[in-house]
Tab-separated table of N, CA, C and O in Angstrom:
chain	number	residue	atom	x	y	z
A	1	MET	N	54.273	72.564	86.760
A	1	MET	CA	54.380	71.392	85.753
A	1	MET	C	53.251	72.434	84.810
A	1	MET	O	52.967	73.474	85.275
A	2	LYS	N	54.298	71.891	83.875
A	2	LYS	CA	53.657	73.102	82.556
A	2	LYS	C	52.171	72.572	81.678
A	2	LYS	O	52.390	71.640	80.971
A	3	ILE	N	51.561	72.977	81.786
A	3	ILE	CA	50.752	73.165	80.839
A	3	ILE	C	50.255	74.449	79.748
A	3	ILE	O	50.986	75.450	79.387
A	4	TRP	N	49.233	74.454	78.881
A	4	TRP	CA	49.117	75.451	78.159
A	4	TRP	C	48.042	75.732	78.196
A	4	TRP	O	46.952	75.324	78.579
A	5	LEU	N	47.882	77.180	78.719
A	5	LEU	CA	46.596	77.700	79.660
A	5	LEU	C	46.489	78.894	77.876
A	5	LEU	O	46.885	79.635	78.149
A	6	ASN	N	45.183	78.965	77.611
A	6	ASN	CA	44.743	79.928	77.176
A	6	ASN	C	45.749	79.848	75.669
A	6	ASN	O	45.787	81.416	75.459
A	7	GLU	N	46.420	79.070	75.074
A	7	GLU	CA	46.559	78.914	74.146
A	7	GLU	C	48.746	79.868	74.395
A	7	GLU	O	49.109	80.144	73.410
A	8	GLN	N	48.950	79.925	75.720
A	8	GLN	CA	50.094	79.920	76.149
A	8	GLN	C	50.476	78.849	77.134
A	8	GLN	O	50.048	79.088	78.012
A	9	ALA	N	51.831	78.984	76.750
A	9	ALA	CA	52.738	77.937	78.099
A	9	ALA	C	52.186	78.647	79.209
A	9	ALA	O	52.475	80.204	79.610
A	10	TYR	N	52.386	78.206	80.406
A	10	TYR	CA	51.795	78.104	81.771
A	10	TYR	C	52.821	77.484	82.936
A	10	TYR	O	52.321	75.928	82.558
A	11	LYS	N	53.129	77.611	83.857
A	11	LYS	CA	53.956	76.686	84.950
A	11	LYS	C	53.038	77.209	85.769
A	11	LYS	O	52.930	77.961	86.956
A	12	ALA	N	51.962	75.939	86.066
A	12	ALA	CA	51.281	75.826	87.484
A	12	ALA	C	51.841	75.438	88.585
A	12	ALA	O	52.542	74.638	88.265
A	13	GLU	N	52.234	76.419	89.473
A	13	GLU	CA	52.458	76.134	90.673
A	13	GLU	C	52.693	75.382	91.521
A	13	GLU	O	52.768	74.368	91.709
A	14	SER	N	50.795	75.532	92.162
A	14	SER	CA	50.633	74.453	93.349
A	14	SER	C	49.200	73.379	92.898
A	14	SER	O	48.338	73.531	93.626
A	15	ALA	N	48.498	73.961	91.578
A	15	ALA	CA	47.887	73.258	90.909
A	15	ALA	C	47.705	71.674	90.685
A	15	ALA	O	48.559	71.303	89.591
A	16	GLY	N	46.569	71.018	91.371
A	16	GLY	CA	46.907	70.101	91.034
A	16	GLY	C	45.145	69.349	90.517
A	16	GLY	O	45.397	68.155	89.946
A	17	ASN	N	44.278	69.851	90.410
A	17	ASN	CA	43.143	70.002	89.681
A	17	ASN	C	42.834	70.950	88.811
A	17	ASN	O	43.928	71.926	89.572
A	18	VAL	N	41.512	71.087	88.125
A	18	VAL	CA	41.040	72.170	87.927
A	18	VAL	C	40.335	73.805	89.169
A	18	VAL	O	41.075	75.007	88.993
A	19	GLU	N	40.174	73.095	89.746
A	19	GLU	CA	39.269	74.375	90.646
A	19	GLU	C	40.841	74.446	91.813
A	19	GLU	O	40.554	76.217	91.423
A	20	ALA	N	42.283	73.820	91.483
A	20	ALA	CA	43.137	74.901	92.289
A	20	ALA	C	43.333	75.559	91.398
A	20	ALA	O	44.185	76.765	91.944
A	21	LEU	N	43.874	75.192	89.894
A	21	LEU	CA	44.151	76.197	88.715
A	21	LEU	C	43.150	77.727	89.013
A	21	LEU	O	44.097	78.467	88.728
A	22	ILE	N	42.141	77.814	88.989
A	22	ILE	CA	41.315	78.862	89.221
A	22	ILE	C	41.421	79.483	90.288
A	22	ILE	O	42.036	80.258	89.819
A	23	ALA	N	41.599	78.662	91.241
A	23	ALA	CA	42.147	79.641	92.419
A	23	ALA	C	43.787	79.846	92.868
A	23	ALA	O	43.308	81.328	93.135
A	24	GLU	N	44.493	79.515	91.883
A	24	GLU	CA	45.951	80.234	91.283
A	24	GLU	C	46.015	80.913	90.291
A	24	GLU	O	46.429	81.914	91.073
A	25	LEU	N	44.325	81.259	89.695
A	25	LEU	CA	44.813	82.460	88.923
A	25	LEU	C	43.859	83.029	89.320
A	25	LEU	O	43.676	84.414	88.791
A	26	SER	N	43.412	83.213	90.570
A	26	SER	CA	42.771	84.092	91.245
A	26	SER	C	41.219	84.829	90.856
A	26	SER	O	40.886	85.964	91.155
A	27	LEU	N	40.419	83.716	89.728
A	27	LEU	CA	39.046	83.722	89.166
A	27	LEU	C	38.119	83.769	89.902
A	27	LEU	O	38.267	82.599	90.896
A	28	PRO	N	37.111	84.018	89.723
A	28	PRO	CA	35.890	83.978	90.187
A	28	PRO	C	35.212	82.427	89.871
A	28	PRO	O	35.345	82.533	88.826
A	29	ILE	N	35.211	81.471	91.348
A	29	ILE	CA	35.132	80.273	90.114
A	29	ILE	C	33.179	80.088	89.059
A	29	ILE	O	33.374	79.861	88.603
A	30	ASN	N	32.617	81.061	89.848
A	30	ASN	CA	31.035	81.098	89.498
A	30	ASN	C	30.845	82.534	87.722
A	30	ASN	O	30.662	82.327	87.560
A	31	ALA	N	31.915	82.622	87.657
A	31	ALA	CA	32.395	83.696	86.209
A	31	ALA	C	32.798	82.907	84.806
A	31	ALA	O	33.263	83.188	84.412
A	32	VAL	N	33.710	81.599	85.231
A	32	VAL	CA	34.201	81.146	84.566
A	32	VAL	C	33.559	79.602	84.063
A	32	VAL	O	32.885	78.783	84.894
A	33	ALA	N	34.468	79.317	83.038
A	33	ALA	CA	34.188	77.712	82.355
A	33	ALA	C	35.179	77.691	81.881
A	33	ALA	O	36.646	78.161	81.700
A	34	VAL	N	35.648	76.328	81.970
A	34	VAL	CA	37.272	75.665	81.717
A	34	VAL	C	36.809	74.480	80.439
A	34	VAL	O	36.266	73.586	80.653
A	35	ALA	N	37.631	74.116	79.823
A	35	ALA	CA	37.794	73.416	78.540
A	35	ALA	C	39.175	72.542	78.910
A	35	ALA	O	40.333	73.609	78.659
A	36	ILE	N	39.228	71.152	78.575
A	36	ILE	CA	40.580	71.067	78.534
A	36	ILE	C	40.627	69.626	77.102
A	36	ILE	O	39.761	68.535	76.942
A	37	ASN	N	41.414	69.984	76.366
A	37	ASN	CA	41.930	69.525	75.005
A	37	ASN	C	40.171	70.021	74.095
A	37	ASN	O	39.826	68.684	73.722
A	38	GLY	N	39.931	70.822	74.377
A	38	GLY	CA	38.270	70.962	73.360
A	38	GLY	C	37.034	70.478	74.224
A	38	GLY	O	36.190	70.480	73.690
A	39	ASP	N	37.032	69.889	75.337
A	39	ASP	CA	36.307	69.848	76.158
A	39	ASP	C	35.704	70.324	77.073
A	39	ASP	O	36.792	70.637	77.918
A	40	ILE	N	34.671	70.975	77.511
A	40	ILE	CA	34.235	71.293	78.555
A	40	ILE	C	34.208	70.554	79.842
A	40	ILE	O	33.354	69.560	79.558
A	41	VAL	N	34.671	71.226	81.118
A	41	VAL	CA	34.392	70.796	82.196
A	41	VAL	C	33.464	70.794	83.064
A	41	VAL	O	33.633	72.178	83.360
A	42	PRO	N	32.541	70.494	83.274
A	42	PRO	CA	31.180	70.974	84.442
A	42	PRO	C	31.806	71.575	85.753
A	42	PRO	O	32.865	70.196	86.354
A	43	ARG	N	31.693	72.299	86.109
A	43	ARG	CA	32.261	72.709	87.683
A	43	ARG	C	31.915	71.657	88.072
A	43	ARG	O	33.002	71.618	89.364
A	44	HIS	N	30.762	70.925	88.154
A	44	HIS	CA	31.334	70.029	89.435
A	44	HIS	C	31.975	69.160	89.462
A	44	HIS	O	32.264	67.680	90.386
A	45	GLN	N	33.002	68.925	88.304
A	45	GLN	CA	33.856	68.001	87.923
A	45	GLN	C	35.176	68.374	88.542
A	45	GLN	O	35.976	67.477	88.177
A	46	TRP	N	35.420	69.950	88.838
A	46	TRP	CA	36.907	70.130	88.716
A	46	TRP	C	37.545	69.969	90.192
A	46	TRP	O	38.534	69.527	89.264
A	47	GLN	N	37.382	69.704	91.177
A	47	GLN	CA	37.782	69.096	92.025
A	47	GLN	C	38.325	67.715	91.568
A	47	GLN	O	39.236	67.066	92.277
A	48	ASP	N	37.054	67.035	90.805
A	48	ASP	CA	37.995	65.410	90.733
A	48	ASP	C	38.641	65.072	89.109
A	48	ASP	O	38.727	64.128	88.879
A	49	THR	N	38.878	66.893	88.734
A	49	THR	CA	39.660	66.493	87.164
A	49	THR	C	41.339	66.874	87.410
A	49	THR	O	41.271	68.322	88.086
A	50	PRO	N	42.125	65.964	87.308
A	50	PRO	CA	43.428	66.149	87.676
A	50	PRO	C	44.137	66.690	86.562
A	50	PRO	O	43.699	66.915	85.146
A	51	LEU	N	45.304	67.776	87.321
A	51	LEU	CA	45.970	68.469	86.101
A	51	LEU	C	46.844	67.693	85.293
A	51	LEU	O	47.730	66.434	86.570
A	52	GLU	N	47.343	67.223	83.898
A	52	GLU	CA	48.862	66.636	83.819
A	52	GLU	C	49.298	67.550	82.942
A	52	GLU	O	48.991	68.498	82.145
A	53	GLU	N	50.495	67.088	82.607
A	53	GLU	CA	51.758	68.230	81.968
A	53	GLU	C	51.288	67.951	80.361
A	53	GLU	O	50.565	66.884	79.876
A	54	GLY	N	51.086	68.979	79.663
A	54	GLY	CA	50.763	69.533	78.611
A	54	GLY	C	49.415	69.817	78.275
A	54	GLY	O	48.943	69.518	76.834
A	55	LEU	N	48.846	69.360	78.969
A	55	LEU	CA	46.963	69.952	79.047
A	55	LEU	C	47.081	70.972	78.050
A	55	LEU	O	47.518	72.230	78.484
A	56	GLN	N	46.047	70.931	77.351
A	56	GLN	CA	45.628	72.113	76.688
A	56	GLN	C	43.990	72.844	77.495
A	56	GLN	O	43.570	72.077	77.093
A	57	ILE	N	44.522	73.785	78.308
A	57	ILE	CA	43.630	74.136	79.071
A	57	ILE	C	42.939	75.826	78.272
A	57	ILE	O	43.577	76.260	78.019
A	58	ALA	N	41.621	75.651	78.581
A	58	ALA	CA	41.046	77.375	77.791
A	58	ALA	C	39.984	77.034	79.073
A	58	ALA	O	39.529	77.143	79.586
A	59	VAL	N	40.429	78.647	79.486
A	59	VAL	CA	39.412	79.174	80.863
A	59	VAL	C	38.726	80.811	79.899
A	59	VAL	O	39.070	81.624	79.332
A	60	PHE	N	37.577	80.783	79.898
A	60	PHE	CA	36.535	81.523	79.687
A	60	PHE	C	35.867	82.005	80.759
A	60	PHE	O	34.886	81.834	81.620
A	61	GLN	N	36.240	83.455	80.704
A	61	GLN	CA	35.155	84.358	81.739
A	61	GLN	C	33.939	85.133	81.532
A	61	GLN	O	33.739	85.258	80.075
A	62	ALA	N	32.808	85.030	81.947
A	62	ALA	CA	31.419	85.235	81.955
A	62	ALA	C	31.744	86.704	81.691
A	62	ALA	O	32.563	87.335	81.854
A	63	ILE	N	31.140	87.781	80.319
A	63	ILE	CA	31.328	88.410	80.418
A	63	ILE	C	29.238	89.380	79.978
A	63	ILE	O	29.017	88.714	79.613
A	64	ALA	N	29.173	90.283	80.935
A	64	ALA	CA	28.018	91.090	80.720
A	64	ALA	C	27.733	91.323	79.894
A	64	ALA	O	29.090	92.238	78.883
A	65	GLY	N	26.844	92.040	79.430
A	65	GLY	CA	25.828	92.686	78.216
A	65	GLY	C	25.174	91.716	77.137
A	65	GLY	O	24.319	90.782	77.852
A	66	GLY	N	24.779	92.118	76.001
A	66	GLY	CA	23.869	91.559	75.482
A	66	GLY	C	24.203	91.683	74.159
A	66	GLY	O	24.325	91.991	73.078
């Protein structure tokens, strides 16, 4: 399925939901935030949030610092 990931075209191989996409990207679940079409998706909803062709997904990683 083709989605837009951080403003780049991306072909999701096995991701059927947000949680699977984060796993496919090998990102640490506790250190990222996800927005779909501009709306933040709470972590507890990742498993229940399906991916669909053409979605605009932004993944933000936490950065240490101050």
